[in-house]
mmCIF file of C-alpha atoms in Angstrom:
data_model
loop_
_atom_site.group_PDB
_atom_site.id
_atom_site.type_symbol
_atom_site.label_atom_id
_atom_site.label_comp_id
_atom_site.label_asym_id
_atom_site.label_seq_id
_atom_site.Cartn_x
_atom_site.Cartn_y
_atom_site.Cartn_z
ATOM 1 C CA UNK A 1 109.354 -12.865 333.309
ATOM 2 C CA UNK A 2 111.666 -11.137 330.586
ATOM 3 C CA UNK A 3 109.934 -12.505 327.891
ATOM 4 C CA UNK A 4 106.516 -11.143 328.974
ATOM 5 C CA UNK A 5 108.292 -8.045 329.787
ATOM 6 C CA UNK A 6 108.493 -7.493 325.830
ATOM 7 C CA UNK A 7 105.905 -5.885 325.396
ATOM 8 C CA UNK A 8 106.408 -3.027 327.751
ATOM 9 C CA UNK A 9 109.237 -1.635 324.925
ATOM 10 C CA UNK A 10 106.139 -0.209 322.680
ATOM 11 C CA UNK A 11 102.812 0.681 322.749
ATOM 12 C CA UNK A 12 100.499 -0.667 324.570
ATOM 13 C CA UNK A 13 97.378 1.198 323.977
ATOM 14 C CA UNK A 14 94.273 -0.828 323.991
ATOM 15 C CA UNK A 15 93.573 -0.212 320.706
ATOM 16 C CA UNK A 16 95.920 -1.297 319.549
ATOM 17 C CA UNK A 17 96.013 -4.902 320.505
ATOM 18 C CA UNK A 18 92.308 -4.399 319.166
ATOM 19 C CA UNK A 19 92.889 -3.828 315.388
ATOM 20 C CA UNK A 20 95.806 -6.254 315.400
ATOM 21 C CA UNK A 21 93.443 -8.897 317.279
ATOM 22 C CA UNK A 22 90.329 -8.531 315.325
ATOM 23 C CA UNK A 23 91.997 -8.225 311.428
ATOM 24 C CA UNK A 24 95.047 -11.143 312.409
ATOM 25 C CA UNK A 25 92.350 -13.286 313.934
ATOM 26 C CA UNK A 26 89.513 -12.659 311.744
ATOM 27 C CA UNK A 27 89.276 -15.519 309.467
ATOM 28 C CA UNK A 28 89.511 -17.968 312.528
ATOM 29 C CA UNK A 29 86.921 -16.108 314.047
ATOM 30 C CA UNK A 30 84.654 -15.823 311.089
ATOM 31 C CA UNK A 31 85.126 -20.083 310.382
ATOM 32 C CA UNK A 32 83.948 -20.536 313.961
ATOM 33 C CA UNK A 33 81.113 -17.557 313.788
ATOM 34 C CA UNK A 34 79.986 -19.267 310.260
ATOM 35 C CA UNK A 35 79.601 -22.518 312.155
ATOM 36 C CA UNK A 36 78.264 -22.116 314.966
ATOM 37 C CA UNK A 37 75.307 -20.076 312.696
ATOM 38 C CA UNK A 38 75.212 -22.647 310.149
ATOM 39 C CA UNK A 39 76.351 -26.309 311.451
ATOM 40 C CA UNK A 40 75.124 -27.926 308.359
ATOM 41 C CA UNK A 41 78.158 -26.352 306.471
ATOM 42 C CA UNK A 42 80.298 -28.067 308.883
ATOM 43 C CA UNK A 43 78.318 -31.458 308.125
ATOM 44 C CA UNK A 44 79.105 -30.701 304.418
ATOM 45 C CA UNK A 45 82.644 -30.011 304.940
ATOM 46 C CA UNK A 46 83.323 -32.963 306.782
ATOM 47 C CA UNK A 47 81.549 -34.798 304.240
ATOM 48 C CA UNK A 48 83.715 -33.389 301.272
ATOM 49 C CA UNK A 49 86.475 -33.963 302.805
ATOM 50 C CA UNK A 50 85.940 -37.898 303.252
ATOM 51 C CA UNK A 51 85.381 -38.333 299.729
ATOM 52 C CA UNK A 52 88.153 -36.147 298.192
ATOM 53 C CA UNK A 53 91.026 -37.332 297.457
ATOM 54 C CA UNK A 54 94.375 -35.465 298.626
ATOM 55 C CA UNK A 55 95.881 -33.044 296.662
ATOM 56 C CA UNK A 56 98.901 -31.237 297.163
ATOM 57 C CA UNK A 57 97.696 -28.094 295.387
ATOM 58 C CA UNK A 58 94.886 -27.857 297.961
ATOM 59 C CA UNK A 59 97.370 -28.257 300.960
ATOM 60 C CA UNK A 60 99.301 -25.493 299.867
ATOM 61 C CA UNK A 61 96.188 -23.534 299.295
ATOM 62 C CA UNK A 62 95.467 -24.187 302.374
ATOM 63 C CA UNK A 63 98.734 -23.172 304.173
ATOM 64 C CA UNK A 64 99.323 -19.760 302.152
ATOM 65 C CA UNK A 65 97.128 -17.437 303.654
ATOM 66 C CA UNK A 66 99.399 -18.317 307.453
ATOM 67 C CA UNK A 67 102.526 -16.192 305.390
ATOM 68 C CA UNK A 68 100.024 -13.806 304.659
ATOM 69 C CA UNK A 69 99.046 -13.657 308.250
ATOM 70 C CA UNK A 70 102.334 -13.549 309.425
ATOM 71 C CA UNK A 71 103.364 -11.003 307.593
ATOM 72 C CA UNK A 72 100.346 -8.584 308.750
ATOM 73 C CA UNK A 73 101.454 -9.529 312.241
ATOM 74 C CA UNK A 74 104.847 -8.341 312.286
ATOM 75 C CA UNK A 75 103.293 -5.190 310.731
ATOM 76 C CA UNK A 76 100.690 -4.465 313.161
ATOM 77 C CA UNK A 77 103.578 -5.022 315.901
ATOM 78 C CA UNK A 78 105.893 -2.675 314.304
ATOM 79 C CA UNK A 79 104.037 -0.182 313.404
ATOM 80 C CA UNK A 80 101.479 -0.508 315.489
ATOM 81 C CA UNK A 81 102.815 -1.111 318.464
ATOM 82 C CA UNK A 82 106.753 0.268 317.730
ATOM 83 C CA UNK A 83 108.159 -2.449 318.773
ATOM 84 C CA UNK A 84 111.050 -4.896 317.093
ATOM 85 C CA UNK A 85 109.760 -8.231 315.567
ATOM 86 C CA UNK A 86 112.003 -10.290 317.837
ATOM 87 C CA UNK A 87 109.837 -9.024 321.022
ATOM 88 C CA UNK A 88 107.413 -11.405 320.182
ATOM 89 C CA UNK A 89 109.713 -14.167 319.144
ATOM 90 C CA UNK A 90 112.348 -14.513 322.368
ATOM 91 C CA UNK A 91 113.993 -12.215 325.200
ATOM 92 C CA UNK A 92 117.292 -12.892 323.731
ATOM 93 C CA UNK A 93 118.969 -10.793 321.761
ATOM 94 C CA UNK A 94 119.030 -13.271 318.629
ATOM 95 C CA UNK A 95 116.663 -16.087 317.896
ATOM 96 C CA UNK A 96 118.451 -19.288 319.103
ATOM 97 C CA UNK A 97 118.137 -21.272 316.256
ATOM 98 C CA UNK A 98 119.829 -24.152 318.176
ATOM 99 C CA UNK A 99 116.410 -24.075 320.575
ATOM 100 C CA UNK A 100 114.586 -24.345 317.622
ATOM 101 C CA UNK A 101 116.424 -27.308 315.937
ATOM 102 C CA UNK A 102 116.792 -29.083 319.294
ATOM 103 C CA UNK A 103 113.031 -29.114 319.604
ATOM 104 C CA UNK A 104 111.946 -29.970 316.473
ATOM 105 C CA UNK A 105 114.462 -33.141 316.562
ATOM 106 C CA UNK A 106 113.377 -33.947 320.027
ATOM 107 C CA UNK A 107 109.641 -34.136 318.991
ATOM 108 C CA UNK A 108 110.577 -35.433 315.382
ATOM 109 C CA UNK A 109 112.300 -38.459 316.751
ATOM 110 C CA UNK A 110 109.147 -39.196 318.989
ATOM 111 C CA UNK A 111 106.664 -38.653 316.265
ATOM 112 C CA UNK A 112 108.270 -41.010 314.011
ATOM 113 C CA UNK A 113 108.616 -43.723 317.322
ATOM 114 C CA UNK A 114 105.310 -43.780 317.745
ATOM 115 C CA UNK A 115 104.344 -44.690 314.410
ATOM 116 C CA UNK A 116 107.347 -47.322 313.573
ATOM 117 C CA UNK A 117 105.487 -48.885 317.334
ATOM 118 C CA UNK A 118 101.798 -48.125 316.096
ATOM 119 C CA UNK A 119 102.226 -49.742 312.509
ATOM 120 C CA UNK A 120 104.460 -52.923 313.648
ATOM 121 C CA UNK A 121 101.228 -53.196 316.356
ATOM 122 C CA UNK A 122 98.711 -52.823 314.074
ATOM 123 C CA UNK A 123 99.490 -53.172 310.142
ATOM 124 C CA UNK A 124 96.364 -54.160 309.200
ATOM 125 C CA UNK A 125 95.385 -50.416 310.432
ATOM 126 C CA UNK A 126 97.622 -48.374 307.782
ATOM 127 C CA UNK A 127 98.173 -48.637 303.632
ATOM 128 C CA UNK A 128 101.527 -48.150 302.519
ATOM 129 C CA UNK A 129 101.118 -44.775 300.149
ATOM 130 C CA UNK A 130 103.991 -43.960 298.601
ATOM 131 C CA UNK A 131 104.072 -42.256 295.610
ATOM 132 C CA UNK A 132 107.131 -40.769 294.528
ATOM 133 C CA UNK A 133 105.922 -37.796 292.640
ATOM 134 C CA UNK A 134 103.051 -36.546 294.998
ATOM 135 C CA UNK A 135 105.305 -37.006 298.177
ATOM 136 C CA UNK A 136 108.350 -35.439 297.375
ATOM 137 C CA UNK A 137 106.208 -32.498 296.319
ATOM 138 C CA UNK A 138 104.445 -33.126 299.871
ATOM 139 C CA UNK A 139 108.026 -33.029 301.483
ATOM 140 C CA UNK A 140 108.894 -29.203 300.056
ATOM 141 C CA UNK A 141 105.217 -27.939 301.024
ATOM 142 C CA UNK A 142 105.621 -29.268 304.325
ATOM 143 C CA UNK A 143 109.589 -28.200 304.294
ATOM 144 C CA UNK A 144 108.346 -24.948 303.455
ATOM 145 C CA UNK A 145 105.280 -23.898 304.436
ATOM 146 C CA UNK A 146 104.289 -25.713 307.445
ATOM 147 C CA UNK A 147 106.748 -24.018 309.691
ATOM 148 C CA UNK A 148 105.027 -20.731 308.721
ATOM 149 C CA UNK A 149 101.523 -22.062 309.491
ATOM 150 C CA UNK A 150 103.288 -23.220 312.553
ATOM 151 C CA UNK A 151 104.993 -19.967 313.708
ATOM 152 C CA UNK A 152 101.977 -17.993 312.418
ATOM 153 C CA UNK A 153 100.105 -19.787 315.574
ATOM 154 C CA UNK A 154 103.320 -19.640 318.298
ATOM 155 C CA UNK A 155 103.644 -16.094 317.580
ATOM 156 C CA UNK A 156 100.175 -15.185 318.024
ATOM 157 C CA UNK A 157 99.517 -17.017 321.098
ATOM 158 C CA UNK A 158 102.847 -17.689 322.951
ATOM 159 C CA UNK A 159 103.958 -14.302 321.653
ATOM 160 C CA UNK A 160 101.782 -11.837 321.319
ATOM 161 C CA UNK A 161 98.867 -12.907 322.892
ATOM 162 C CA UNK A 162 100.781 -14.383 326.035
ATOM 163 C CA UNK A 163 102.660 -11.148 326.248
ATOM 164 C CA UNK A 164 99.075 -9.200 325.851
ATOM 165 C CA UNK A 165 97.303 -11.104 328.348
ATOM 166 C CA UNK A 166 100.664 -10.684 330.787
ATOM 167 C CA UNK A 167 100.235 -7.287 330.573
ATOM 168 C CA UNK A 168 96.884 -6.564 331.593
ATOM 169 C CA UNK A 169 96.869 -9.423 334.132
ATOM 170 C CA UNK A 170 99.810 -9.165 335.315
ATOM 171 C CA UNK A 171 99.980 -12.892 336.646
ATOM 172 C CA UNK A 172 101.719 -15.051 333.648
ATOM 173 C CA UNK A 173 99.462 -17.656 335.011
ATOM 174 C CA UNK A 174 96.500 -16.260 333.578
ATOM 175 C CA UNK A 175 98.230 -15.437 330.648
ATOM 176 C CA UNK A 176 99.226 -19.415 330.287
ATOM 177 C CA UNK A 177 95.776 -20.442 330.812
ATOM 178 C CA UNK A 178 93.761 -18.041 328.692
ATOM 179 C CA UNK A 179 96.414 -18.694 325.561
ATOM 180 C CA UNK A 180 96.207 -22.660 326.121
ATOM 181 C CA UNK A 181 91.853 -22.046 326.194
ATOM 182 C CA UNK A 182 91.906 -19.933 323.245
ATOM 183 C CA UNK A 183 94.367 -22.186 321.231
ATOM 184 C CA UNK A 184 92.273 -25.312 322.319
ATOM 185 C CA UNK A 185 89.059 -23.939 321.105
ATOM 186 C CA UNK A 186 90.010 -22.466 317.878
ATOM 187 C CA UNK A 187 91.066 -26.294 317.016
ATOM 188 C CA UNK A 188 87.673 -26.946 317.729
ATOM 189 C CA UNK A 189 86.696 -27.100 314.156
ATOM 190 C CA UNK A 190 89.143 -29.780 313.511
ATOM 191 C CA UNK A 191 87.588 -32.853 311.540
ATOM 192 C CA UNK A 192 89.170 -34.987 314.656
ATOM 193 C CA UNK A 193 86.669 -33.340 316.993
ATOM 194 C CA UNK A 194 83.646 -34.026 315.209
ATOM 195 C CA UNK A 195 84.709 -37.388 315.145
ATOM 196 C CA UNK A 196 85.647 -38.438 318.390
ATOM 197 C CA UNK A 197 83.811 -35.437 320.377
ATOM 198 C CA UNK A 198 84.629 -32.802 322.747
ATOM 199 C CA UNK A 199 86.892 -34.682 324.907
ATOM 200 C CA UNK A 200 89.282 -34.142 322.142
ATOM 201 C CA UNK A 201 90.002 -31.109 323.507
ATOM 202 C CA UNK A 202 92.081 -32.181 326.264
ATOM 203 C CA UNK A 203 94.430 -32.544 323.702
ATOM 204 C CA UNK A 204 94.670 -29.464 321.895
ATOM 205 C CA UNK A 205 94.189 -27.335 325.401
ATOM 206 C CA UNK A 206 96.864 -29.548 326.360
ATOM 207 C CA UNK A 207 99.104 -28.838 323.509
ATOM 208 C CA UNK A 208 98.591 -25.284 324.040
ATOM 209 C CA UNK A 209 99.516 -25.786 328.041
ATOM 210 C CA UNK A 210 102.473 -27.587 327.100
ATOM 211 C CA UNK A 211 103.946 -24.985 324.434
ATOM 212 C CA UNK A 212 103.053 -21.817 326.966
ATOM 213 C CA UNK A 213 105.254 -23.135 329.842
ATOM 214 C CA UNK A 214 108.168 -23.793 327.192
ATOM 215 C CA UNK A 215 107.830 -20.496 326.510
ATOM 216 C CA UNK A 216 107.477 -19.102 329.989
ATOM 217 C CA UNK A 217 110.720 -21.085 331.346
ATOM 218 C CA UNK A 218 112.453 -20.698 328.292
ATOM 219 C CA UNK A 219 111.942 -16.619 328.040
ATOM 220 C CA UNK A 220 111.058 -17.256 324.161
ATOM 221 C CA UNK A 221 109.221 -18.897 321.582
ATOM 222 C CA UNK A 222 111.995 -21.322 320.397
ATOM 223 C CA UNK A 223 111.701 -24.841 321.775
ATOM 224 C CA UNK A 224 107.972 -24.103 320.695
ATOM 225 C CA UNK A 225 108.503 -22.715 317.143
ATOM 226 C CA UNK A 226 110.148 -26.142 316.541
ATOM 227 C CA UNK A 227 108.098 -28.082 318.359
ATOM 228 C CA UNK A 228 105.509 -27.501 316.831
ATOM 229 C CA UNK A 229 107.091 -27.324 313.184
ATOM 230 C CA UNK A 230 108.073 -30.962 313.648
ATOM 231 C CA UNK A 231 104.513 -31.897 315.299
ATOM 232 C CA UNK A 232 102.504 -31.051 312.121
ATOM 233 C CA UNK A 233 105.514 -31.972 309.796
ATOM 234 C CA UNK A 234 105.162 -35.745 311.109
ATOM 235 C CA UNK A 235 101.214 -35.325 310.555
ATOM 236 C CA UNK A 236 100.995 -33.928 307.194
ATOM 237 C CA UNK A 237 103.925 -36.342 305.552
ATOM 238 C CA UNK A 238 104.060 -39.663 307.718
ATOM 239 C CA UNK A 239 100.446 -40.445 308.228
ATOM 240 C CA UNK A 240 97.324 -38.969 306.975
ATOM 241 C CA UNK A 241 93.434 -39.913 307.086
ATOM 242 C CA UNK A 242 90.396 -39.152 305.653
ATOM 243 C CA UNK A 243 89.180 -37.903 308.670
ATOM 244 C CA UNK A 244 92.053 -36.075 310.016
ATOM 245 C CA UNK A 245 92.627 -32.230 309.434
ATOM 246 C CA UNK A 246 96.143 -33.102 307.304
ATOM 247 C CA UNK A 247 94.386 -34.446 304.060
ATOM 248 C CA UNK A 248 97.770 -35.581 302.168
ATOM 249 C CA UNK A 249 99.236 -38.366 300.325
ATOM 250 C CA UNK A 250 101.345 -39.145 303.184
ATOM 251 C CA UNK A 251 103.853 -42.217 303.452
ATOM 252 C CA UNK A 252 100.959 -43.901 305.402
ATOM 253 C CA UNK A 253 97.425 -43.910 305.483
ATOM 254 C CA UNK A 254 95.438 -44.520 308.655
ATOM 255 C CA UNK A 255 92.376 -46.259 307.524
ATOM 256 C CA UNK A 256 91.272 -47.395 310.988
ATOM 257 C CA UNK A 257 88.228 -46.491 312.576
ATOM 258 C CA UNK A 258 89.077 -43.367 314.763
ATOM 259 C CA UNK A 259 88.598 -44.088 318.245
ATOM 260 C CA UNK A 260 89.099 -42.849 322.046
ATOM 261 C CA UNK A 261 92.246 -44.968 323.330
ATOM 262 C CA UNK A 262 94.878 -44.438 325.516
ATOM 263 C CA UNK A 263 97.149 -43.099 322.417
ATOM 264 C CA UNK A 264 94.943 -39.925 322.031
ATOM 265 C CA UNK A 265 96.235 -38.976 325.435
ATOM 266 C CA UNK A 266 99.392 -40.753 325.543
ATOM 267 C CA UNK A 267 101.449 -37.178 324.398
ATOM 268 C CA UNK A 268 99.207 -34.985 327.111
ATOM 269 C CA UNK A 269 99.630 -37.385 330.099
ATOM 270 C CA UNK A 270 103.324 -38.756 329.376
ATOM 271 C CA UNK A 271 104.919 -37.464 326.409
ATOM 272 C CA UNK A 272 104.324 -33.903 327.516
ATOM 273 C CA UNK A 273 105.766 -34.403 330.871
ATOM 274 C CA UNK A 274 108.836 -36.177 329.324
ATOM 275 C CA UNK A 275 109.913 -33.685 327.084
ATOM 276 C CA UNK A 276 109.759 -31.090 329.675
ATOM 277 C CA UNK A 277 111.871 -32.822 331.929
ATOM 278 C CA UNK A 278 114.294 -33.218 328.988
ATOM 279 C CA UNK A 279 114.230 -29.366 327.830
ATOM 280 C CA UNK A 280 114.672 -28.297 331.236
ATOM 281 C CA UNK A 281 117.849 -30.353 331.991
ATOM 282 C CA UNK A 282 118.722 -29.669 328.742
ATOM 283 C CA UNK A 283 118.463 -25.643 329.188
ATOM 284 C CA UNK A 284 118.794 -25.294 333.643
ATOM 285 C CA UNK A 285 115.293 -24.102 334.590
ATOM 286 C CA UNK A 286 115.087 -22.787 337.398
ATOM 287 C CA UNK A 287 112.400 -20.358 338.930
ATOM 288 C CA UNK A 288 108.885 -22.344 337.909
ATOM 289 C CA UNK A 289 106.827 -21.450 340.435
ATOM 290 C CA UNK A 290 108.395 -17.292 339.871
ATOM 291 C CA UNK A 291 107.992 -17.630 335.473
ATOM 292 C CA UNK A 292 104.516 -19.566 335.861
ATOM 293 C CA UNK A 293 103.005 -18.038 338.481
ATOM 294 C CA UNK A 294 104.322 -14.679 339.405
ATOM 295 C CA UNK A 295 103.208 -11.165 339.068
ATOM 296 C CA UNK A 296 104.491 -9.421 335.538
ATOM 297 C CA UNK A 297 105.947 -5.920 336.973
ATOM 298 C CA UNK A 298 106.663 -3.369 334.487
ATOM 299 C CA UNK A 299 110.246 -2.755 334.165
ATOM 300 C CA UNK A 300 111.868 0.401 333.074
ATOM 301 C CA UNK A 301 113.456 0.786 329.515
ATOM 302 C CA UNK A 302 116.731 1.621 329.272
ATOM 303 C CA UNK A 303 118.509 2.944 326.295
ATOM 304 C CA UNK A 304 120.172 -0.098 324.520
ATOM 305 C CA UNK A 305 116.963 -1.592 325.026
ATOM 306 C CA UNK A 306 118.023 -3.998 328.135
ATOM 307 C CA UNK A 307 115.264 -4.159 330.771
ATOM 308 C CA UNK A 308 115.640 -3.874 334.456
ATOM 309 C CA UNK A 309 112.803 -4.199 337.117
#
């Protein structure tokens, strides 16, 4: 429970998870408000992006407002909320970079399996791409800027959120669920879903599942923060589509017909599992049914900043 436990070293006034909520979230909220009002814009979108080809200039575009993001989240939780970035990041007194690393090779390695297994399968489903230029540019984008897309996201839900939701529920349960929903949904507008429907969302409520009980057993946001980094890494420079949300000029391009298979749920159903069986022999957890279902109990504060129940 330590890492939910964060938050109890600032402020917690409702207000102030309000402003931080509504200005850090706003332009996912607004995409899905515009949307929902207007679905034809959606049509359009999807449309556009079909015919255009990949640039990187538009990929970066398209990662740069995450930094700013990220930047007016630490903000709001230091001076909003008077409370040290690293709250949100891990219960540890440092970020454990080795967490992070260990992660992101764990889930790299896997990524890259699949598609060596995928293409020998099925060639006829992928064109070889490369082009030197373009994807070594690709590379430092992704190098660069993915990670803060990616931590942009962890933070917000397996951080703050999680520790928001622990607080006023006081059951990390709930906290799990509600962060795994949200995440799911706001994915929702993803090009994938309009193509192969709703069910889709097994997988990104999934994903979110996953990443909130690393966190929970864990106490921080590390095996996630590189989880995920190497999750949309592998997506944006391996293999892209014209339907996928990564448009890129990618090693490989997928030029199959996108379809429900057994390899949409392959990472949910097995993979998932696997790599949790692997972090937690890896890292001794102990305690699930206490860090996923117990009660969050304020603690008191000392003065080094340690907390004690």
């Amino acid at each position: 429970m330590k890492f939910l436990q964060q938050a109890y070293k600032g402020n917690n006034k409702w207000w102030a998870y309000l402003i931080t909520i509504a200005i850090v979230f706003f332009p996912f909220l607004m995409n899905v408000i515009i949307y929902l009002l207007f679905p034809e814009l959606l049509d359009v979108m999807y449309q556009e992006m079909e015919q255009k080809e990949p640039s990187n200039l538009d990929f970066l575009t398209n990662l740069l407002p995450f930094l700013f993001l990220l930047i007016l989240l630490f903000l709001f939780v230091t001076k909003l909320h008077k409370r040290k970035i690293i709250t949100i990041i891990t219960s540890r007194k440092t970020v454990d970079w080795n967490r992070f690393f260990y992660a992101f090779f764990i889930w790299f390695i896997i990524g890259v399996l699949l598609i060596v297994v995928d293409y020998y399968n099925s060639p006829e489903d992928y064109v070889w791409n490369f082009k030197p230029i373009q994807f070594f540019v690709l590379l430092l984008i992704s190098i660069v800027f993915l990670p803060i897309q990616t931590s942009l996201e962890e933070l917000l839900f397996r951080g703050y959120l999680m520790q928001a939701f622990g607080v006023w529920f006081k059951k990390s349960f709930v906290a799990l669920i509600l962060t795994a929903v949200i995440f799911g949904l706001l994915h929702g507008l993803n090009p994938e879903v309009e193509k192969l429907g709703w069910i889709v969302m097994i997988y990104y409520i999934g994903t979110g599942l996953v990443l909130g009980i690393f966190t929970l057993m864990d106490e921080g946001t590390e095996l996630a923060l590189g989880f995920h980094a190497a999750n949309n890494i592998v997506a944006a420079v391996l293999v892209s589509s014209n339907w996928a949300v990564f448009q890129t000029d990618a090693l490989l391009i997928d030029v199959s017909e996108p379809s429900l298979d057994f390899l949409m749920f392959l990472p949910v159903f097995v993979l998932y599992p696997l790599v949790l069986f692997i972090f937690s022999k890896k890292y001794g957890w102990t305690n699930w049914n206490e860090k996923l279902f117990g009660t969050v109990k304020e603690p008191v504060v000392l003065k080094d900043d340690e907390l004690i129940v």
